[in-house]
Coordinates of C-alpha atoms in Angstrom, one line a residue:
Chain A
M399 CA 17.1 -19.0 26.0
T400 CA 20.5 -18.1 24.5
S401 CA 20.7 -15.4 21.9
P402 CA 21.5 -16.9 18.5
S403 CA 24.6 -15.6 16.8
S404 CA 24.2 -14.0 13.4
S405 CA 24.9 -16.6 10.7
P406 CA 24.8 -15.9 6.9
E407 CA 23.1 -19.3 6.5
A408 CA 20.3 -18.5 8.9
A409 CA 17.1 -17.8 7.0
L410 CA 15.4 -16.0 9.9
T411 CA 16.9 -14.8 13.1
A412 CA 15.0 -13.0 15.9
R413 CA 16.6 -11.5 19.0
G414 CA 14.4 -10.2 21.7
L415 CA 11.8 -9.5 19.0
T416 CA 8.7 -7.6 20.3
G417 CA 5.8 -6.5 18.3
R418 CA 2.5 -4.6 18.9
H419 CA -0.6 -3.8 16.8
R420 CA -0.7 -0.3 18.1
R421 CA 2.1 2.0 19.3
R422 CA 0.7 2.1 22.8
G423 CA -1.0 -1.3 22.7
P424 CA 0.1 -4.5 24.6
D425 CA 2.9 -6.7 23.2
V426 CA 1.4 -9.3 20.9
L427 CA 4.8 -10.9 20.5
A428 CA 7.2 -10.5 23.4
D429 CA 11.0 -11.0 23.5
A430 CA 11.1 -13.8 20.9
T431 CA 14.5 -15.2 20.3
F432 CA 15.1 -18.0 17.9
Q433 CA 16.9 -18.9 14.7
L434 CA 15.7 -20.9 11.7
P435 CA 18.3 -22.4 9.4
A436 CA 18.0 -22.0 5.6
G437 CA 16.3 -24.9 3.9
V438 CA 13.9 -26.0 6.6
I439 CA 10.1 -26.2 6.5
C440 CA 9.0 -24.8 9.8
A441 CA 5.5 -25.2 11.3
L442 CA 4.5 -22.1 13.2
V443 CA 1.9 -23.2 15.8
G444 CA 0.0 -21.5 18.5
P445 CA -3.5 -20.7 19.7
N446 CA -5.4 -17.6 18.4
G447 CA -3.7 -14.4 19.4
S448 CA -0.4 -16.1 20.2
G449 CA 1.5 -13.7 17.9
K450 CA 1.9 -16.0 14.8
S451 CA 0.7 -13.5 12.3
T452 CA 2.6 -10.6 14.0
L453 CA 5.8 -12.7 13.8
L454 CA 5.3 -13.3 10.1
E455 CA 4.5 -9.6 9.5
L456 CA 7.6 -8.6 11.3
A457 CA 9.7 -11.0 9.3
A458 CA 8.1 -9.7 6.0
G459 CA 8.9 -6.1 7.1
V460 CA 5.3 -5.2 7.0
Q461 CA 5.4 -4.2 10.7
R462 CA 8.3 -2.7 12.5
P463 CA 9.4 -4.3 15.8
S464 CA 8.8 -2.2 18.9
A465 CA 11.9 -3.8 20.4
G466 CA 14.5 -6.3 19.3
T467 CA 15.6 -7.2 15.8
V468 CA 14.6 -9.6 13.1
E469 CA 17.0 -10.6 10.3
V470 CA 16.3 -12.3 7.0
F471 CA 19.4 -14.0 5.5
G472 CA 21.6 -11.9 7.8
Q473 CA 20.0 -8.5 6.9
P474 CA 17.3 -6.6 8.8
A475 CA 13.8 -7.5 7.6
R476 CA 12.3 -5.0 5.2
T477 CA 9.4 -4.7 2.7
G478 CA 10.2 -5.3 -1.0
H479 CA 12.8 -7.9 -0.2
P480 CA 13.4 -9.9 -3.5
R481 CA 14.2 -13.1 -1.5
V482 CA 11.1 -13.1 0.7
A483 CA 7.5 -13.9 -0.3
Y484 CA 4.6 -13.4 2.2
L485 CA 1.1 -14.7 2.1
P486 CA -1.0 -12.8 4.7
Q487 CA -3.9 -14.3 6.5
D488 CA -6.4 -11.8 5.1
R489 CA -5.2 -12.3 1.4
P490 CA -5.2 -8.6 0.4
L491 CA -5.7 -8.3 -3.4
F492 CA -7.0 -5.5 -5.7
R493 CA -10.7 -6.2 -5.6
R494 CA -11.5 -4.8 -9.1
F495 CA -8.6 -6.6 -10.8
T496 CA -9.3 -9.8 -12.7
V497 CA -7.3 -12.9 -11.8
A498 CA -5.1 -12.4 -14.9
E499 CA -4.5 -8.8 -14.0
T500 CA -3.5 -9.8 -10.5
L501 CA -0.9 -12.2 -11.8
C502 CA 0.2 -9.7 -14.4
F503 CA 0.8 -7.1 -11.6
A504 CA 2.8 -9.6 -9.6
A505 CA 4.9 -10.5 -12.7
R506 CA 5.6 -6.8 -13.4
A507 CA 6.4 -6.1 -9.8
N508 CA 8.9 -9.1 -9.7
R509 CA 10.5 -8.7 -13.1
G510 CA 13.3 -11.2 -13.6
N511 CA 12.2 -13.0 -10.4
W512 CA 8.9 -14.5 -11.5
D513 CA 7.8 -18.0 -12.3
A514 CA 4.7 -17.6 -14.5
G515 CA 4.2 -21.3 -14.9
M516 CA 4.2 -21.9 -11.1
A517 CA 1.8 -19.1 -10.6
Q518 CA -0.6 -20.3 -13.2
Q519 CA -0.5 -23.8 -11.9
V520 CA -1.2 -22.8 -8.3
A521 CA -4.0 -20.4 -9.3
D522 CA -5.4 -23.1 -11.7
I523 CA -6.0 -20.3 -14.1
S524 CA -8.2 -22.4 -16.4
R525 CA -11.0 -22.5 -13.8
F526 CA -11.6 -18.7 -14.0
D527 CA -13.6 -16.7 -16.6
R528 CA -11.5 -13.9 -18.1
R529 CA -13.9 -11.3 -16.6
D530 CA -13.9 -12.7 -13.1
Q531 CA -12.8 -10.0 -10.7
V532 CA -11.2 -10.8 -7.4
R533 CA -14.2 -9.4 -5.5
D534 CA -16.4 -12.1 -7.1
L535 CA -14.2 -15.0 -6.0
S536 CA -14.9 -17.3 -3.1
G537 CA -12.6 -17.4 -0.1
G538 CA -10.9 -20.6 -1.4
E539 CA -10.4 -19.0 -4.8
R540 CA -8.9 -15.9 -3.3
T541 CA -6.5 -18.0 -1.3
R542 CA -5.4 -19.8 -4.6
V543 CA -4.7 -16.5 -6.3
A544 CA -2.9 -15.0 -3.3
L545 CA -0.8 -18.2 -2.9
A546 CA -0.1 -18.0 -6.7
V547 CA 1.3 -14.5 -6.2
A548 CA 3.5 -15.7 -3.3
L549 CA 4.8 -18.8 -4.9
G550 CA 5.3 -17.2 -8.3
K551 CA 7.9 -14.9 -6.8
R552 CA 11.1 -16.9 -6.8
A553 CA 11.7 -16.3 -3.1
D554 CA 14.2 -18.1 -0.9
L555 CA 12.0 -17.6 2.2
L556 CA 8.2 -18.2 2.0
L557 CA 6.2 -16.8 4.9
L558 CA 2.8 -18.4 4.7
D559 CA 0.0 -17.5 7.2
E560 CA -2.5 -20.3 7.3
P561 CA -2.0 -21.1 3.6
M562 CA -4.5 -23.9 3.4
A563 CA -7.4 -22.1 5.3
D564 CA -10.5 -21.7 3.2
L565 CA -9.5 -24.6 0.9
D566 CA -11.5 -27.7 0.4
V567 CA -9.9 -31.1 1.1
L568 CA -9.0 -31.8 -2.5
A569 CA -7.5 -28.3 -3.0
R570 CA -5.5 -28.7 0.2
Q571 CA -4.0 -31.9 -1.0
E572 CA -3.3 -30.5 -4.4
L573 CA -1.7 -27.3 -3.2
M574 CA 0.2 -28.9 -0.4
G575 CA 1.7 -31.3 -3.1
L576 CA 2.6 -28.3 -5.3
L577 CA 4.1 -26.5 -2.4
M578 CA 6.2 -29.5 -1.4
A579 CA 7.3 -30.1 -5.0
H580 CA 8.3 -26.4 -5.2
V581 CA 10.3 -26.6 -2.0
A582 CA 12.0 -29.8 -3.2
D583 CA 12.9 -28.1 -6.5
T584 CA 14.2 -24.8 -5.1
G585 CA 15.4 -25.7 -1.6
C586 CA 13.7 -22.6 -0.3
T587 CA 12.9 -22.1 3.4
V588 CA 9.2 -22.1 4.5
V589 CA 7.6 -20.8 7.6
M590 CA 4.0 -22.0 7.6
S591 CA 1.4 -21.3 10.3
S592 CA -1.6 -23.5 10.8
H593 CA -4.0 -24.8 13.4
I594 CA -4.1 -28.3 11.9
I595 CA -1.1 -30.0 13.5
A596 CA -1.6 -33.3 11.6
E597 CA -1.3 -31.4 8.3
L598 CA 2.0 -29.8 9.4
A599 CA 3.4 -33.1 10.8
D600 CA 3.5 -34.6 7.3
A601 CA 5.1 -31.5 5.7
C602 CA 7.4 -29.9 8.2
D603 CA 10.7 -30.7 9.7
H604 CA 11.0 -27.8 12.1
L605 CA 8.7 -26.5 14.8
L606 CA 8.2 -23.1 16.4
V607 CA 5.5 -22.9 19.0
L608 CA 4.2 -19.6 20.3
H609 CA 1.9 -19.0 23.3
E610 CA 0.8 -15.6 24.5
G611 CA 3.5 -14.0 22.4
R612 CA 6.3 -16.0 23.8
V613 CA 8.4 -18.8 22.2
R614 CA 7.6 -22.1 23.9
L615 CA 9.4 -24.6 21.6
C616 CA 11.8 -24.2 18.7
G617 CA 13.9 -26.7 16.9
E618 CA 13.9 -29.7 14.6
I619 CA 10.8 -31.8 15.1
E620 CA 12.8 -35.1 15.4
E621 CA 15.1 -33.6 18.0
L622 CA 12.2 -32.0 19.9
T623 CA 10.3 -35.2 20.1
D624 CA 13.5 -37.1 21.0
A625 CA 14.1 -34.7 23.8
H626 CA 10.7 -35.5 25.4
A627 CA 9.0 -38.7 26.6
V628 CA 5.5 -39.7 27.5
V629 CA 5.9 -41.9 30.6
T630 CA 3.4 -44.0 32.5
L631 CA 4.5 -44.9 36.0
P632 CA 2.9 -46.4 39.0
G633 CA 2.2 -43.9 41.8
G634 CA 2.2 -40.2 41.9
T635 CA 4.2 -37.4 40.4
G636 CA 6.8 -37.3 43.2
Q637 CA 8.9 -39.8 41.4
L638 CA 9.3 -37.4 38.5
A639 CA 11.5 -35.1 40.5
G640 CA 14.7 -34.3 38.7
H641 CA 13.0 -34.3 35.2
V642 CA 11.3 -31.4 33.6
V643 CA 7.6 -32.1 33.8
V644 CA 5.7 -30.5 31.0
E645 CA 2.3 -32.0 31.8
S646 CA 1.1 -34.8 34.1
R647 CA -2.3 -36.3 34.8
P648 CA -3.5 -39.3 36.8
A649 CA -4.1 -42.5 34.9
G650 CA -5.8 -45.2 36.9
R651 CA -3.5 -46.1 39.9
G652 CA -0.5 -44.3 38.3
T653 CA 0.5 -41.2 36.4
T654 CA 1.0 -40.3 32.8
A655 CA 3.3 -37.4 32.1
L656 CA 5.1 -35.7 29.3
I657 CA 8.6 -35.0 30.5
R658 CA 12.0 -33.8 29.4
P659 CA 14.1 -36.6 30.9
A660 CA 17.2 -35.3 32.7
A661 CA 18.6 -38.9 33.3
V662 CA 18.0 -42.5 32.2
L663 CA 14.5 -43.5 33.0
P664 CA 13.8 -46.4 35.4
A665 CA 13.0 -49.7 33.7
A666 CA 9.7 -49.9 35.5
W667 CA 8.4 -46.9 33.7
Q668 CA 6.7 -47.3 30.4
A669 CA 8.2 -44.6 28.1
E670 CA 7.2 -43.6 24.6
R671 CA 8.2 -41.0 22.2
P672 CA 5.5 -38.3 22.0
S673 CA 3.7 -37.5 18.7
L674 CA 4.0 -33.9 17.4
E675 CA 0.4 -33.3 18.4
E676 CA 1.0 -34.5 22.0
L677 CA 4.1 -32.4 22.3
V678 CA 2.4 -29.2 21.1
L679 CA -0.8 -29.7 23.1
A680 CA 1.1 -30.4 26.3
H681 CA 3.2 -27.2 25.9
L682 CA 0.2 -25.1 25.0
G683 CA -1.8 -26.6 27.9
T684 CA 0.9 -25.9 30.4
P685 CA 2.2 -22.3 29.9
T686 CA 4.3 -22.5 33.0
A687 CA 6.5 -25.4 31.6
P688 CA 10.0 -24.2 30.7
A689 CA 10.5 -23.2 27.1
L690 CA 12.9 -25.1 24.9
A691 CA 14.8 -23.8 21.9
L692 CA 17.2 -26.3 20.4
P693 CA 20.2 -24.9 18.5
A694 CA 19.9 -24.9 14.7
D695 CA 21.0 -28.1 13.0
P696 CA 24.1 -27.5 10.9
R697 CA 22.9 -30.2 8.4
H698 CA 20.3 -27.8 7.0
Q699 CA 23.0 -25.2 6.4
D700 CA 24.4 -27.4 3.7
T701 CA 21.1 -27.1 1.8
A702 CA 21.0 -23.3 2.1
A703 CA 20.1 -21.6 -1.1
Chain B
M957 CA -17.3 -19.7 -20.2
S958 CA -14.4 -18.1 -21.8
T959 CA -11.3 -19.0 -19.9
I960 CA -8.2 -16.9 -19.5
A961 CA -5.3 -16.6 -21.9
L962 CA -2.9 -15.1 -19.5
D963 CA -1.3 -12.0 -20.7
T964 CA 1.9 -11.9 -18.6
P965 CA 4.9 -9.7 -19.1
E966 CA 6.9 -12.8 -19.9
A967 CA 4.7 -13.1 -23.0
R968 CA 5.4 -9.6 -24.2
T969 CA 8.2 -7.7 -22.6
T970 CA 9.4 -5.9 -25.7
G971 CA 9.1 -2.2 -25.4
E972 CA 7.5 -2.3 -22.0
H973 CA 9.6 0.3 -20.2
W974 CA 7.0 1.2 -17.6
P975 CA 5.6 -2.0 -16.3
L976 CA 4.3 -0.7 -13.0
A977 CA 2.8 2.3 -14.7
R978 CA 0.5 0.0 -16.6
T979 CA -0.8 -1.5 -13.4
V980 CA -1.2 1.9 -11.8
A981 CA -3.1 3.1 -14.9
R982 CA -5.4 0.1 -14.4
I983 CA -6.0 1.1 -10.7
Y984 CA -7.0 4.6 -11.7
R985 CA -9.2 3.6 -14.7
R986 CA -12.5 4.1 -13.0
P987 CA -11.9 7.6 -11.4
A988 CA -10.2 8.6 -14.7
L989 CA -13.3 7.7 -16.7
V990 CA -15.6 9.6 -14.3
L991 CA -13.3 12.6 -14.5
L992 CA -13.1 12.4 -18.2
L993 CA -16.9 12.5 -18.4
A994 CA -17.1 15.5 -16.1
I995 CA -14.4 17.4 -18.0
T996 CA -16.0 16.6 -21.4
G997 CA -19.2 18.2 -20.0
I998 CA -17.4 21.3 -18.8
S999 CA -15.4 21.5 -22.0
A1000 CA -18.6 21.4 -24.0
L1001 CA -19.9 24.4 -22.0
L1002 CA -16.7 26.3 -22.6
V1003 CA -16.9 25.6 -26.4
Y1004 CA -20.5 26.8 -26.3
R1005 CA -19.4 30.0 -24.4
Y1006 CA -16.6 30.5 -26.9
H1007 CA -19.1 30.7 -29.8
G1008 CA -21.4 33.0 -27.7
W1009 CA -18.9 35.9 -27.3
A1010 CA -19.7 37.3 -30.8
G1011 CA -23.3 37.7 -29.9
D1012 CA -22.3 39.4 -26.6
V1013 CA -21.0 42.4 -28.4
A1014 CA -24.5 43.4 -29.3
L1015 CA -25.7 42.6 -25.8
R1016 CA -23.1 44.9 -24.3
E1017 CA -24.2 47.7 -26.7
R1018 CA -27.8 47.2 -25.5
V1019 CA -27.4 47.0 -21.7
G1020 CA -24.2 49.0 -21.2
A1021 CA -20.7 47.9 -19.9
Y1022 CA -21.7 47.9 -16.2
S1023 CA -24.7 45.6 -16.6
F1024 CA -22.8 43.4 -19.1
G1025 CA -20.0 43.0 -16.6
F1026 CA -22.6 42.0 -14.0
L1027 CA -24.4 39.6 -16.4
R1028 CA -21.5 37.9 -18.2
I1029 CA -18.1 38.8 -16.8
N1030 CA -18.9 38.0 -13.2
S1031 CA -20.1 34.5 -14.1
F1032 CA -17.2 33.9 -16.4
S1033 CA -14.9 35.0 -13.6
T1034 CA -16.6 32.4 -11.3
Y1035 CA -15.9 29.7 -13.9
G1036 CA -12.2 30.8 -13.8
G1037 CA -12.1 30.5 -10.0
R1038 CA -13.5 27.0 -10.2
I1039 CA -11.2 25.9 -13.0
A1040 CA -8.3 27.3 -11.1
F1041 CA -8.8 25.6 -7.8
L1042 CA -11.5 22.8 -8.0
P1043 CA -9.2 20.4 -10.0
A1044 CA -6.6 20.8 -7.2
L1045 CA -9.1 19.9 -4.5
F1046 CA -10.3 16.9 -6.5
A1047 CA -6.7 15.8 -7.1
A1048 CA -6.1 16.0 -3.3
L1049 CA -9.3 14.0 -2.6
L1050 CA -8.4 11.3 -5.1
A1051 CA -4.7 11.1 -4.0
G1052 CA -5.6 11.1 -0.3
R1053 CA -8.4 8.5 -0.8
A1054 CA -6.2 6.2 -3.0
T1055 CA -3.2 6.3 -0.6
G1056 CA -5.3 6.0 2.6
E1057 CA -7.3 3.1 1.1
E1058 CA -4.2 1.2 0.1
W1059 CA -3.0 1.3 3.8
Q1060 CA -6.4 0.8 5.3
A1061 CA -7.3 -2.2 3.1
R1062 CA -3.8 -3.6 3.7
L1063 CA -3.1 -3.6 0.0
T1064 CA 0.4 -2.3 1.0
V1065 CA 1.1 -5.8 2.3
L1066 CA 0.5 -7.1 -1.3
T1067 CA 2.2 -4.3 -3.2
L1068 CA 5.2 -3.7 -0.9
G1069 CA 5.6 -7.5 -0.5
Q1070 CA 6.8 -7.7 -4.1
S1071 CA 10.3 -7.0 -5.3
I1072 CA 9.8 -3.2 -5.4
S1073 CA 10.8 -0.5 -3.0
P1074 CA 8.0 1.5 -1.3
R1075 CA 9.5 4.7 -2.9
R1076 CA 9.3 3.2 -6.4
W1077 CA 5.7 1.9 -5.9
F1078 CA 4.3 5.1 -4.4
G1079 CA 6.5 7.2 -6.6
V1080 CA 4.9 5.6 -9.7
R1081 CA 1.4 5.8 -8.1
W1082 CA 1.6 9.5 -7.2
S1083 CA 3.4 10.6 -10.4
M1084 CA 1.0 8.7 -12.6
L1085 CA -2.0 10.3 -10.8
A1086 CA -0.4 13.8 -11.2
A1087 CA 0.3 13.1 -14.9
L1088 CA -3.2 11.7 -15.5
L1089 CA -5.0 14.7 -13.8
T1090 CA -2.7 17.2 -15.5
V1091 CA -3.5 15.8 -18.9
L1092 CA -7.2 15.7 -18.1
V1093 CA -7.3 19.3 -16.8
L1094 CA -5.1 20.7 -19.6
P1095 CA -8.0 21.0 -22.1
L1096 CA -10.0 23.0 -19.6
V1097 CA -7.2 25.5 -19.2
V1098 CA -6.7 25.7 -22.9
L1099 CA -10.4 26.2 -23.6
Y1100 CA -10.7 28.8 -20.9
R1101 CA -7.7 30.7 -22.2
L1102 CA -9.2 30.6 -25.7
N1103 CA -12.4 32.1 -24.3
V1104 CA -10.4 34.9 -22.6
A1105 CA -8.4 35.7 -25.8
R1106 CA -11.7 35.8 -27.8
A1107 CA -13.5 38.0 -25.3
D1108 CA -10.4 40.3 -25.0
H1109 CA -10.1 40.5 -28.8
L1110 CA -13.7 41.6 -29.1
G1111 CA -13.1 44.2 -26.4
L1112 CA -15.5 42.7 -23.9
L1113 CA -13.1 42.7 -21.0
S1114 CA -12.9 46.2 -19.7
P1115 CA -10.4 47.1 -17.0
G1116 CA -11.4 46.2 -13.5
D1117 CA -11.1 43.5 -10.8
Q1118 CA -13.0 40.8 -12.7
A1119 CA -11.3 41.3 -16.0
Q1120 CA -7.8 41.2 -14.4
T1121 CA -8.8 38.0 -12.5
I1122 CA -10.1 36.4 -15.7
I1123 CA -7.0 37.2 -17.6
L1124 CA -4.4 36.3 -15.1
T1125 CA -5.7 33.5 -12.9
V1126 CA -5.9 30.4 -15.2
G1127 CA -2.9 29.0 -16.9
P1128 CA 0.1 26.8 -16.1
V1129 CA -0.3 27.6 -12.4
T1130 CA -3.7 25.7 -12.6
L1131 CA -1.8 22.6 -13.5
A1132 CA 0.8 23.3 -10.8
Y1133 CA -2.1 23.5 -8.3
V1134 CA -3.2 20.0 -9.5
V1135 CA 0.3 18.6 -8.7
L1136 CA 0.2 20.4 -5.4
G1137 CA -3.2 18.7 -4.7
V1138 CA -1.8 15.2 -5.5
A1139 CA 1.2 15.9 -3.2
A1140 CA -1.0 17.1 -0.4
G1141 CA -3.3 14.1 -0.8
A1142 CA -0.3 11.7 -0.9
L1143 CA 1.0 13.2 2.4
A1144 CA -2.4 13.1 4.1
G1145 CA -3.1 9.5 3.0
T1146 CA 0.4 8.3 4.1
V1147 CA 0.2 10.0 7.5
L1148 CA -3.4 9.0 8.3
R1149 CA -3.5 5.6 6.5
N1150 CA -7.3 5.9 6.3
T1151 CA -9.5 6.2 3.2
W1152 CA -11.8 9.0 4.1
S1153 CA -9.8 11.0 6.6
G1154 CA -6.9 10.8 4.1
A1155 CA -9.1 12.2 1.4
L1156 CA -10.6 15.0 3.5
A1157 CA -7.3 16.0 5.2
G1158 CA -5.7 16.1 1.7
A1159 CA -8.4 18.4 0.4
A1160 CA -8.3 20.6 3.5
L1161 CA -4.5 20.9 3.3
T1162 CA -4.7 21.8 -0.4
W1163 CA -7.3 24.5 0.3
V1164 CA -5.2 26.1 3.1
L1165 CA -2.1 26.0 1.0
T1166 CA -3.7 27.5 -2.1
A1167 CA -5.2 30.2 0.0
L1168 CA -1.8 30.9 1.6
L1169 CA -0.1 30.9 -1.8
V1170 CA -2.7 33.2 -3.3
R1171 CA -2.3 35.6 -0.4
S1172 CA 1.5 35.3 -0.1
R1173 CA 2.2 35.8 -3.8
A1174 CA 1.2 39.4 -3.4
A1175 CA 4.3 39.7 -1.1
L1176 CA 6.5 37.1 -2.9
L1177 CA 6.0 38.5 -6.4
L1178 CA 5.6 42.2 -5.5
D1179 CA 9.0 43.3 -6.6
F1180 CA 9.7 40.3 -9.0
P1181 CA 11.9 41.8 -11.6
A1182 CA 10.1 40.3 -14.6
L1183 CA 6.8 42.0 -13.6
S1184 CA 5.8 45.6 -14.2
K1185 CA 6.0 48.2 -11.4
V1186 CA 3.4 47.3 -8.8
H1187 CA 2.0 49.9 -6.5
G1188 CA 0.5 49.2 -3.1
T1189 CA -1.9 46.3 -2.9
A1190 CA -5.1 46.5 -1.0
P1191 CA -5.4 44.5 2.2
G1192 CA -8.8 42.8 2.7
G1193 CA -10.6 39.8 3.9
F1194 CA -9.5 37.4 6.8
L1195 CA -5.8 37.9 7.4
G1196 CA -5.6 39.7 4.1
M1197 CA -7.0 36.6 2.3
Q1198 CA -9.8 36.8 -0.2
F1199 CA -12.4 34.1 -0.9
Y1200 CA -15.2 33.8 -3.4
G1201 CA -17.6 31.0 -2.7
L1202 CA -15.0 29.4 -0.3
L1203 CA -12.4 29.3 -3.2
P1204 CA -9.3 31.5 -2.8
C1205 CA -9.8 34.7 -4.8
D1206 CA -7.0 36.7 -6.3
S1207 CA -7.1 40.3 -7.0
L1208 CA -4.6 41.8 -4.6
L1209 CA -1.6 41.5 -6.9
Q1210 CA -3.4 41.0 -10.2
N1211 CA -5.1 44.4 -10.1
S1212 CA -1.6 46.0 -10.4
L1213 CA -0.4 43.8 -13.3
S1214 CA -0.9 44.2 -17.0
R1215 CA -1.7 41.7 -19.7
A1216 CA 2.0 41.6 -20.6
D1217 CA 2.8 40.2 -17.2
Y1218 CA 0.8 37.0 -17.8
W1219 CA 3.6 34.6 -18.6
P1220 CA 6.2 35.9 -16.1
Y1221 CA 3.5 35.9 -13.5
Q1222 CA 2.2 32.4 -14.4
L1223 CA 5.7 30.9 -14.5
A1224 CA 6.9 32.5 -11.3
Q1225 CA 3.7 31.4 -9.5
S1226 CA 3.9 27.9 -10.9
A1227 CA 7.5 27.6 -9.7
V1228 CA 6.5 28.6 -6.2
T1229 CA 3.6 26.2 -6.2
L1230 CA 5.7 23.3 -7.6
A1231 CA 8.3 24.0 -4.9
V1232 CA 5.7 23.6 -2.2
A1233 CA 4.4 20.4 -3.9
A1234 CA 7.9 19.0 -4.0
L1235 CA 8.3 19.8 -0.3
L1236 CA 5.0 17.9 0.5
A1237 CA 6.2 14.9 -1.6
L1238 CA 9.5 14.9 0.2
L1239 CA 7.6 14.8 3.5
A1240 CA 5.3 12.0 2.2
F1241 CA 8.4 9.9 1.4
R1242 CA 9.9 10.6 4.8
V1243 CA 6.7 9.4 6.5
L1244 CA 6.7 6.4 4.2
R1245 CA 10.2 5.6 5.3
R1246 CA 9.1 5.8 8.9
H1247 CA 6.2 3.4 8.3
T1248 CA 8.1 0.8 6.3
G1249 CA 11.7 1.1 7.6
N1250 CA 13.1 1.3 4.1
L1251 CA 12.7 3.1 0.8

């Protein structure tokens, strides 16, 4: 994987980024190198323990890398960055604060950089009693309040760790709609982790796949799917020599495989473009397959905030 | 169900110069109320004691100066020791607990994720706590000093260890010890990033530092030009330190001072204590910088 050059239009740049939970613990994220252009909506995908939350914490400046660097809009990641908003997975909030007090704190801590209307809309403030404290809220309600704090901050980079977890189907639909409308209005960059690939496929245009702390795939979803093919061919896998085989399995008398074609495919083969889900599952199911990081698409840099 | 009319700063920004201070005041509301109740109770006892001194003149006539000192002055001196040092230990517990809890409960991810620097957030948190505790402890200091003045006016404080301790121990330096406690708690909480170990380590650090300050001031202030001529101080206790009920006790230097030395002694000792507190706060900010990578 080539090291990305520093670009002022890049929202997030990682070079050899390594992170640990404890100083002497194992690497949770290892030697991650990638670049996300400004203006993209990036799906961050990987199994549990793959380093998604660690990557987001490093980008938010909450953790410090044990090796490598991470830059946000060309500057080293740090806490208190006015252009970065972070929604952590555990939704930390002051337990004894009411919902109004929580939003008031966020407004005070982001003076001149706070969208009160957006925050109230996301939190759906009318649903809460004025005496409701955060400790009395359900998981879904806490998520709403935490998301309101993140989206209320007028940030150019939103780091959202499983933002729709704990929410019911209706709330998911409503909040995803609000998030997409917010992104369309502001042109901000979003990095959003989730386990539900179908949900991300509709919303995201960029993909970053992690597995066991390493970057497996990175690039625009269209380009990544275009770079792969699901082929069905008669016979065994020997015919696939010369192509990068990500995953293969027997199918009747033939073979079905997800490959990265290195040349024009024979006409006898049945080839299809893989879905996002097929692509992700194949890479996660075959950790030995070579990683692929496509260079950032310059089209996105025109939409940079 | 009464729904929320959101009271955001956008709705009322006029005159709000200390926006974060209001949030921090909200965080400390519960411990402040508990402390206010405790201080109200102690203040009531001191007011009661104040009105009791007049009757004690007759008591001293009846039982004699030695027995009176044993009955009244000793217990009043114990009050003084507690007022001098317990608020500092409480301040350290509270600051260590609040700081450690913020890290342990990952509330720093929320607070430091906003558009404020770690130095500003924790600076406001710690200085608000120091200001709050100083304001709450101030009435105790004033009431204790009023009691001392009243007893001294009635001639009930005869020369001796206890009388000198009573006269010289409590004053501005008591408030400086509170600031020292907050700084020690802030450092312990930031280093350990754990609720209870932060609280306990903060209190332990404060206890050690106050004991060292009490012991070292005999040497630091011995030839201080503003004080009267001091003749050799008596060594005693562990490494020359003195303790009364585990609280640092001070009679080494004070035995040699007069009533006229009260303000120079208090101000010099406060300056030394505040300098140590500033050093601890500086260390806490350095550790904070190491944790967060920026200030």
